[in-house]
DNA sequence: TAATGTATTGCAACTCTGTTGCAAAATAAA
DNA sequence: TTTATTTTGCAACAGAGTTGCAATACATTA
């Protein structure tokens, strides 16, 4: 729904532009996380590389998407569900990266366990990334 | 101890070269994880960039160091303790990245919790990365 | 709806990171 | 010491990410 996408942008005080609409739509249609390269492949005819970088950055800042750490010099992005906002992500779920097909899933229903850290360390964020074989590859 | 470093290399069926000795020593002297860039800064007068890339790759393959996922298009490396070997890492600990000073610690004594995944997913590896403020920055 | 100010985009140029092939050098084996 | 094997450095390249700036698109107000 183009309209719903525009709503999300407005709610986040972003002007509604073609690139933001299209890229946000891509995330909504995908059931897995996307890398910059994925988005570039699907939209490079339409948008400049730089625009994609800036759009992703903006989405992260606004709490529209969240990042997923990886071990291969890439960053993955996925939609934040509920009520994330500027600087406050509430995506408290585990991520799964398939070693075989590379697909990365937000396991929305599996919550991050509480992890103890030494006395004077302060936890701001905890990422849990599981890798292995996804349901399609196992 | 240069000698001990050489022992580790031999034990892993690697020929003992200047760059491997020096880089491995760097890891042993550091109490935090190192990125490629860190090693380059400390040794670029001595070794070519390419050699550092290849050395790190070799160390990971042999189980001498392990990687730590990040959210910023970089990969961190840290020494494996005990008995990791080719393809079999037993580093089952949590990592902590300080948002302020950037230092990344292996929390050797905090073990990775068991994380449930959906039925047909197969877990091969679980990474837990906590970020926030380290003891020096809090 | 049209005019205006503001925010976003595309482009060009650049830097930084990582990779590859190959000849020279270093290491290990005999 | 000689020889075979492995590793290194260099050069060249490819790809990823950044920045400044002018052109364009968007939001606002009249
Ligand atoms: Mn997610
Ligand atoms: Mn570690
Ligand atoms: Zn898969
Ligand atoms: Zn710190």
Coordinates of N, CA and C and ligand atoms in Angstrom, one line a residue, chain B residues 96 98-103 105 132-138, ligand 4:
Chain B
X96 N 31.7 -7.5 24.0 CA 31.2 -6.2 24.4 C 31.9 -5.1 23.6
X98 N 32.3 -1.0 23.3 CA 32.0 0.3 23.9 C 31.7 1.3 22.9
X99 N 30.5 1.9 23.0 CA 30.0 3.0 22.1 C 30.9 4.2 22.2
X100 N 31.6 4.4 23.3 CA 32.3 5.6 23.5 C 33.8 5.5 23.0
X101 N 34.5 4.5 23.5 CA 35.9 4.4 23.1 C 36.1 3.4 22.0
X102 N 35.1 2.7 21.7 CA 35.2 1.7 20.6 C 35.9 0.4 20.9
X103 N 36.5 0.3 22.1 CA 37.2 -0.9 22.5 C 36.2 -2.1 22.6
X105 N 35.7 -6.0 23.9 CA 36.3 -7.0 24.8 C 35.7 -8.4 24.6
X132 N 27.5 -0.6 24.7 CA 27.1 0.3 25.7 C 28.4 1.0 26.2
X133 N 28.6 1.1 27.5 CA 29.8 1.8 28.0 C 30.6 0.8 28.8
X134 N 31.9 0.8 28.4 CA 32.8 -0.1 29.1 C 33.2 0.4 30.5
X135 N 33.9 -0.4 31.3 CA 34.2 0.1 32.7 C 35.0 1.4 32.7
X136 N 35.8 1.6 31.7 CA 36.6 2.8 31.7 C 35.8 4.1 31.3
X137 N 34.7 3.8 30.6 CA 33.9 5.0 30.0 C 32.6 5.2 30.8
X138 N 32.3 4.3 31.7 CA 31.0 4.5 32.4 C 31.1 5.4 33.6
Ligands
LIG4 ZN1 35.0 2.5 26.5

